[in-house]
mmCIF file of C-alpha atoms in Angstrom:
data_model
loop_
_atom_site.group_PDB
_atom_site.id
_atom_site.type_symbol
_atom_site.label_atom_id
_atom_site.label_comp_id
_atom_site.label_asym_id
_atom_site.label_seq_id
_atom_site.Cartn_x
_atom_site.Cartn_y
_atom_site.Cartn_z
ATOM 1 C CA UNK A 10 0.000 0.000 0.000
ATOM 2 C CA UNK A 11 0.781 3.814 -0.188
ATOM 3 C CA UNK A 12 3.230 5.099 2.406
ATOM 4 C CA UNK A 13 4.105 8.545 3.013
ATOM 5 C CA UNK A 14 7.195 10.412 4.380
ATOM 6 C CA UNK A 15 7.217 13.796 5.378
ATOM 7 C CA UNK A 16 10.280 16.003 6.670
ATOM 8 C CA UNK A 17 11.107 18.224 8.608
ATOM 9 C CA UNK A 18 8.889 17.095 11.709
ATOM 10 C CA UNK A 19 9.571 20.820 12.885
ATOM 11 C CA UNK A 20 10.252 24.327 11.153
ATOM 12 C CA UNK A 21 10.753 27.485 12.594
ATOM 13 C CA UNK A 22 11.419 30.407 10.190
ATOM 14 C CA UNK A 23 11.203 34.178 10.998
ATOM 15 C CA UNK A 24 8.320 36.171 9.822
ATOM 16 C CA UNK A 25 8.946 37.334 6.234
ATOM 17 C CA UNK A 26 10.923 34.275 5.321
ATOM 18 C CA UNK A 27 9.755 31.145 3.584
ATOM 19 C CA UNK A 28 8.678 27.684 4.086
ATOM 20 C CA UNK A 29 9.129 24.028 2.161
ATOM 21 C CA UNK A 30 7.826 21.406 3.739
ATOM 22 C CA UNK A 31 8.827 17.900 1.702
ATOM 23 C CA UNK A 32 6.817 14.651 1.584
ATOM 24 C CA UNK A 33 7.647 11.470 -0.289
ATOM 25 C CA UNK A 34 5.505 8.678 -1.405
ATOM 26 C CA UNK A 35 6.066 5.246 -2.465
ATOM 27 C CA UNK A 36 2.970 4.167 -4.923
ATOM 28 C CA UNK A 37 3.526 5.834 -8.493
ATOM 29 C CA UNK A 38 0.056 5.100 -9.429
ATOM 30 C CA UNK A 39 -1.117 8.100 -6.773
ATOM 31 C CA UNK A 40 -2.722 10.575 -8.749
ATOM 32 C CA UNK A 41 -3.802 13.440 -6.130
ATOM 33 C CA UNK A 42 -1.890 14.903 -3.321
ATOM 34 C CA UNK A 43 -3.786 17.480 -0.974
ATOM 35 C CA UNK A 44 -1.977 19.688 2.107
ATOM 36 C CA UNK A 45 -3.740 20.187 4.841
ATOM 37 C CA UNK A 46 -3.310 23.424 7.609
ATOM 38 C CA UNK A 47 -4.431 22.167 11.417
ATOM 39 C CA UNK A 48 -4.404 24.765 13.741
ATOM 40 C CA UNK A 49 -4.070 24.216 17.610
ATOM 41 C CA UNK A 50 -7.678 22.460 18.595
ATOM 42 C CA UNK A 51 -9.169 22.459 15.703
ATOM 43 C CA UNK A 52 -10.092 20.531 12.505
ATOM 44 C CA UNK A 53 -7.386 19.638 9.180
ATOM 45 C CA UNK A 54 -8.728 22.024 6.800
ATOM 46 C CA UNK A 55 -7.431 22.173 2.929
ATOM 47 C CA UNK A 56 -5.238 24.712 1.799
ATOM 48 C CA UNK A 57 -4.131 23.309 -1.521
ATOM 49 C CA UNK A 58 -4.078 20.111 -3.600
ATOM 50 C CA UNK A 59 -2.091 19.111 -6.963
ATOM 51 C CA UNK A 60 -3.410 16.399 -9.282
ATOM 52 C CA UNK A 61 -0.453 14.595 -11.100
ATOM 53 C CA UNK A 62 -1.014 15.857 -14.931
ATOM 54 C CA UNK A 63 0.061 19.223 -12.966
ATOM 55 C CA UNK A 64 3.783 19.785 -12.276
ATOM 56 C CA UNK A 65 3.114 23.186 -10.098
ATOM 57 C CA UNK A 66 -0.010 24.920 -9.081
ATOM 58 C CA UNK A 67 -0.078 28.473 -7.006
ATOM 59 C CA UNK A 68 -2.623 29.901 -4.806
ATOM 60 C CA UNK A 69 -0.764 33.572 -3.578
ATOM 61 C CA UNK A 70 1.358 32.805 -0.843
ATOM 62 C CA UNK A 71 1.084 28.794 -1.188
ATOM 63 C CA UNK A 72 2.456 27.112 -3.998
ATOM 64 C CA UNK A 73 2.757 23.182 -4.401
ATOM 65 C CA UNK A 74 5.178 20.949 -7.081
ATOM 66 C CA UNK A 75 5.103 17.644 -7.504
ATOM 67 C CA UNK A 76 7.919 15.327 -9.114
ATOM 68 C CA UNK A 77 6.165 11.766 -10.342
ATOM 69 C CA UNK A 78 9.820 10.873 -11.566
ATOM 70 C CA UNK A 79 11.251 11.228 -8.188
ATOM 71 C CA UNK A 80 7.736 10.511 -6.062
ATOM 72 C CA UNK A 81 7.966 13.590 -3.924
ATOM 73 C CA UNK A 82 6.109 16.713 -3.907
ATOM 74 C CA UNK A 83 6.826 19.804 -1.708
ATOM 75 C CA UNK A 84 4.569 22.734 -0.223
ATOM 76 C CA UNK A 85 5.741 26.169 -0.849
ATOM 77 C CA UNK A 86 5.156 29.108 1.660
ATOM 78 C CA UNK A 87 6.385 32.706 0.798
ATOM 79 C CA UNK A 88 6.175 35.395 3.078
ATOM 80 C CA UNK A 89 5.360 33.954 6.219
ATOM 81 C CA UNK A 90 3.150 35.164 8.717
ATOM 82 C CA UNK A 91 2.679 34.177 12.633
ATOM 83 C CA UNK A 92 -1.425 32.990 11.402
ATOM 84 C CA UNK A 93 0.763 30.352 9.239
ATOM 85 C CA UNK A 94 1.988 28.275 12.437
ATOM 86 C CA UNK A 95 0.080 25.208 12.377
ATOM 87 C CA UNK A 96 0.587 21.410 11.777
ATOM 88 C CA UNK A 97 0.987 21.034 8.123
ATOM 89 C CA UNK A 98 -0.059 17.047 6.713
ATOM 90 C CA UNK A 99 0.623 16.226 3.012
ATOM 91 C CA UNK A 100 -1.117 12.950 1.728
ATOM 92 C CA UNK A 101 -1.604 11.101 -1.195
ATOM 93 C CA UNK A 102 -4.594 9.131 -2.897
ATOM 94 C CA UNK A 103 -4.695 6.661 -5.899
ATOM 95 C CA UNK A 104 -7.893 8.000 -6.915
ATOM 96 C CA UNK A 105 -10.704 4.899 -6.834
ATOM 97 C CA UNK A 106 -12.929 2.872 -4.620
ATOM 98 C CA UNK A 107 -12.770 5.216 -1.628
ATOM 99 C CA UNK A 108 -10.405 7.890 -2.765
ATOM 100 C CA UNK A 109 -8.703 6.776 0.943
ATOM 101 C CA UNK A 110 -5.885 9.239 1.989
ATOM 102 C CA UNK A 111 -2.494 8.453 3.404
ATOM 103 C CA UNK A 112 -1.452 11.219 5.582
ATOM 104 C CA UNK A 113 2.437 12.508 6.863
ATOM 105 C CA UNK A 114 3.373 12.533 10.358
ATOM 106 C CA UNK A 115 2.644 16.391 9.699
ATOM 107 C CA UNK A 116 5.534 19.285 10.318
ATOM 108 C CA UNK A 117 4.987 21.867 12.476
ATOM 109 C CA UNK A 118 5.413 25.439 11.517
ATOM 110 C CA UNK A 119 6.667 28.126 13.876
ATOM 111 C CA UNK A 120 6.504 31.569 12.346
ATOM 112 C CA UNK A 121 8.295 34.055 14.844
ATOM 113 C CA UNK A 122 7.920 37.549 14.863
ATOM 114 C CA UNK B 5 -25.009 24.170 6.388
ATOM 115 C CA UNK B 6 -23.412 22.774 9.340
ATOM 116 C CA UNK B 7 -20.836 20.203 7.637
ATOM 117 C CA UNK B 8 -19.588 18.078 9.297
ATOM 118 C CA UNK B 9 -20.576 17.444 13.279
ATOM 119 C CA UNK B 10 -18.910 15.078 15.444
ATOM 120 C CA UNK B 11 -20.392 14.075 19.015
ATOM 121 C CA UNK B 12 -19.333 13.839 21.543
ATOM 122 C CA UNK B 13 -16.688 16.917 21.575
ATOM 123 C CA UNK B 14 -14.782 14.904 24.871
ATOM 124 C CA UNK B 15 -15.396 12.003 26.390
ATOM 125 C CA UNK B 16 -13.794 9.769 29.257
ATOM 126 C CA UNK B 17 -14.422 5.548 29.284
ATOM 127 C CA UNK B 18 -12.744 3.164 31.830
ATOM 128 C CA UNK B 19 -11.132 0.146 30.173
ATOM 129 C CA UNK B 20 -13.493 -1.721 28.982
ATOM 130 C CA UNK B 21 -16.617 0.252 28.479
ATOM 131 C CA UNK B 22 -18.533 0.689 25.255
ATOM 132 C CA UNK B 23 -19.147 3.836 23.115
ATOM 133 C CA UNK B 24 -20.450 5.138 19.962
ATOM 134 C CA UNK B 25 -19.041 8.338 18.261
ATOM 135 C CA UNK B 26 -21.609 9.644 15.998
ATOM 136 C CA UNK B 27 -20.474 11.852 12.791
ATOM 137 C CA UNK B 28 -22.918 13.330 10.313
ATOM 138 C CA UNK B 29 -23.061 15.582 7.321
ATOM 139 C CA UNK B 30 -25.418 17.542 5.446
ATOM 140 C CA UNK B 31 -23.642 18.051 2.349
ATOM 141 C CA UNK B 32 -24.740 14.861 0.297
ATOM 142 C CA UNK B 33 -21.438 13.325 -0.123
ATOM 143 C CA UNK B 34 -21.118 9.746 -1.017
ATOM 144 C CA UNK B 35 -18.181 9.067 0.959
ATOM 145 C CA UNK B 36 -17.366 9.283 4.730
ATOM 146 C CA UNK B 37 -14.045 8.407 6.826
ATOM 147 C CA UNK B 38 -13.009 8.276 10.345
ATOM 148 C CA UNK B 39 -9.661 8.808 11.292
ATOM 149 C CA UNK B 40 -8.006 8.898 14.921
ATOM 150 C CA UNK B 41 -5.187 11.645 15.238
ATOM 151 C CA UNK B 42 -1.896 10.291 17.665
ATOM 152 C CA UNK B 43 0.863 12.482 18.368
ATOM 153 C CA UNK B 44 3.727 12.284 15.657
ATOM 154 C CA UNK B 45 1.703 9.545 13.670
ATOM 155 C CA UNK B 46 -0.418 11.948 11.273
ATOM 156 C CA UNK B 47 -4.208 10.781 10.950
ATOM 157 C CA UNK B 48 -4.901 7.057 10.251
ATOM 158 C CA UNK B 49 -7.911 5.652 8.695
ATOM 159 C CA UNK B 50 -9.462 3.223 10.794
ATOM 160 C CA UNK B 51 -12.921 2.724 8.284
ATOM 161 C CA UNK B 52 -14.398 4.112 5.922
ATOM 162 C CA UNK B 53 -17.856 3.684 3.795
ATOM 163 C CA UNK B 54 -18.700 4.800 0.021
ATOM 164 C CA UNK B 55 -22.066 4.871 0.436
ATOM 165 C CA UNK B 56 -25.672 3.990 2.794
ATOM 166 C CA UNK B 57 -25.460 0.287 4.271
ATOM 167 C CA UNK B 58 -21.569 -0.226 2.789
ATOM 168 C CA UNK B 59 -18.367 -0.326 5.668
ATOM 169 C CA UNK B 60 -14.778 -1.074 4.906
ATOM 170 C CA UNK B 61 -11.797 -1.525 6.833
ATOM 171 C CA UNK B 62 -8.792 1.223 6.411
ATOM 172 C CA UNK B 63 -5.237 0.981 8.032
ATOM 173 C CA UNK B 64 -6.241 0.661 11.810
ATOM 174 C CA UNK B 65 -9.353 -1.202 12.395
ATOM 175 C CA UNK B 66 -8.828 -3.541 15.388
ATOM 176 C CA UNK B 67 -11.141 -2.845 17.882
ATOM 177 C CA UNK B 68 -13.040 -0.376 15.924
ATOM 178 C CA UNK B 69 -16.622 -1.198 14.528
ATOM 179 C CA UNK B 70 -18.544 0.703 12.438
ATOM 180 C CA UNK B 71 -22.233 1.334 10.558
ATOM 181 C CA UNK B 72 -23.958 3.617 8.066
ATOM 182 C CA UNK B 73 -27.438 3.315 8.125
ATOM 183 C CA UNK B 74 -28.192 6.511 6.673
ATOM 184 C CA UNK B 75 -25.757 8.051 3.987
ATOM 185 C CA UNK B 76 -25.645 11.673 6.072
ATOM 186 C CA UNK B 77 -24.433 9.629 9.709
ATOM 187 C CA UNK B 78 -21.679 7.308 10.012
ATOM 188 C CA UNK B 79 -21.311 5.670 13.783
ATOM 189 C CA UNK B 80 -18.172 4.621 15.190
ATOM 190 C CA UNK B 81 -18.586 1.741 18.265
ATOM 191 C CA UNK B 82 -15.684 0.877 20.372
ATOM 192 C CA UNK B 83 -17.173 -2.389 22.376
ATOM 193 C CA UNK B 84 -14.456 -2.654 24.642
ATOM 194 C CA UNK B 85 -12.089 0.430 25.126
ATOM 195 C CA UNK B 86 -8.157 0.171 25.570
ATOM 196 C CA UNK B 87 -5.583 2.567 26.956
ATOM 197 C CA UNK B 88 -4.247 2.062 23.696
ATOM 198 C CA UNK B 89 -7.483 3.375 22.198
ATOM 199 C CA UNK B 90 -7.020 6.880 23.726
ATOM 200 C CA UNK B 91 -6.520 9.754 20.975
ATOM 201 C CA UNK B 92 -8.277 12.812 18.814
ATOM 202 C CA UNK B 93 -11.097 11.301 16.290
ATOM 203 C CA UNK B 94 -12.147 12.855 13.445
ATOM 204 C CA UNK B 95 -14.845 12.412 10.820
ATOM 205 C CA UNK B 96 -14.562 13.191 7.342
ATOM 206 C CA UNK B 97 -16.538 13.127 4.170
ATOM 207 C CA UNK B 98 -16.537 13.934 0.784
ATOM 208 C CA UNK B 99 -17.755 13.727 -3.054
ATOM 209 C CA UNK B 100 -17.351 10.621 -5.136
ATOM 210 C CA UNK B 101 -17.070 12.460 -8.276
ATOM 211 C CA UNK B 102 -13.307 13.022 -10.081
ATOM 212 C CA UNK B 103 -12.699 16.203 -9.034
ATOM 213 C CA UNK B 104 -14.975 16.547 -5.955
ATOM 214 C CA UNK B 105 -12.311 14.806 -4.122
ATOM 215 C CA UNK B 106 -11.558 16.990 -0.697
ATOM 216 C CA UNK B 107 -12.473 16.216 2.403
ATOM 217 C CA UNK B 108 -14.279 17.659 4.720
ATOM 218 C CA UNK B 109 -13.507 16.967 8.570
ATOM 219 C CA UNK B 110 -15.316 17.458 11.652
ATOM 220 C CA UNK B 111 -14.550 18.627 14.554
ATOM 221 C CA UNK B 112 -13.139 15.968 16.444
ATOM 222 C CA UNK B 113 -14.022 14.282 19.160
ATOM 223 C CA UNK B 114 -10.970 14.308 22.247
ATOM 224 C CA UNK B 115 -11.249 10.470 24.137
ATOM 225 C CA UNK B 116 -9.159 9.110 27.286
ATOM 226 C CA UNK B 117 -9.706 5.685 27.877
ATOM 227 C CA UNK B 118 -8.106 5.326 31.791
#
């Protein structure tokens, strides 16, 4: 089955500065991998998601790029601001009966100002 | 529209008691998920169903049994709880359509099995 790796388990970067969070995957027949924010207490909520006919897709400060040669995809965050600390999860889905996601471990983000 | 509602929020079970977590959604969507949340580990799929009356068995179902009577509620039962069984549980759901693939998660519900 699908199995996901996801690195760094922790980031701290200064307010201003950006983010990459990496993930890895090990079934090349995945076709969708969605990021997911979770803030303290509350619920994973999407932020972004790349299907894998797409080798980059933006959405202002979040930008995600995905390498089906290599099997990894990253999540891109520019300009950081202190509402961007959260767990971050990256999964991946072989789209089908289910569409079941595999998840990270997550990273967490610490933005300091 | 509410989404997706989880109850109970928190709940605390000696080992071996019973409960049901009850998750349900008002958006129509074919397929629902529940997940438990453990420090450093992510969120694992424990079952999931793709539609009213179908269950199926994701990465952690020991000790986990499940039903979905009606396609907007899908009940989690744990018959006899564990220490091992504490953790964060969420509910999700989503669209069966290519596409319409994100999901949508609940709240959670916070359990401590002592």
């Amino acid at each position: 089955g699908e199995n996901v790796e996801q690195h760094p388990s922790t980031l701290s970067v200064q307010e201003g500065d950006s983010a990459v969070i990496k993930c890895t995957y090990s079934d090349s027949a995945s076709n969708y991998f969605p990021w997911y924010k979770q803030e303290l207490g509350k619920r994973p909520q999407l932020i972004i998601d790349i299907r894998s006919n797409v080798g980059e897709k933006k959405d202002q400060r979040i930008a995600v790029t995905l390498n089906k040669t290599a099997k990894h995809f990253s999540l891109h965050i520019t300009e950081t601001q202190p509402e961007d600390s959260a767990v971050y999860f990256c999964a991946a889905i072989l789209m089908g009966y289910g569409n079941k996601l595999v998840f990270g471990a997550g990273t967490i983000l610490r933005v300091k100002s | 529209n509410a989404g997706v509602t989880q109850t109970p929020k928190f709940r605390v079970l000696k080992t071996g008691q019973s409960m049901t977590l009850l998750c349900a959604q008002d958006m129509n969507h074919e397929y629902m998920y529940w997940y438990r949340q453990d420090p450093g580990m992510g969120l694992r799929l424990i079952h999931y169903s793709v539609g009213e009356g179908t269950t199926a068995k994701g990465e952690v179902p020991d000790g986990y049994n499940v039903s979905r009577l009606k396609k907007q509620n899908f009940l989690l039962g744990l018959e006899s709880a564990a220490p091992s069984q504490t953790s964060v549980y969420f509910c999700a759901s989503s669209y069966s359509a290519a596409g319409h693939n994100e999901q949508f998660f609940g709240p959670g519900t916070r359990l401590t099995v002592l």
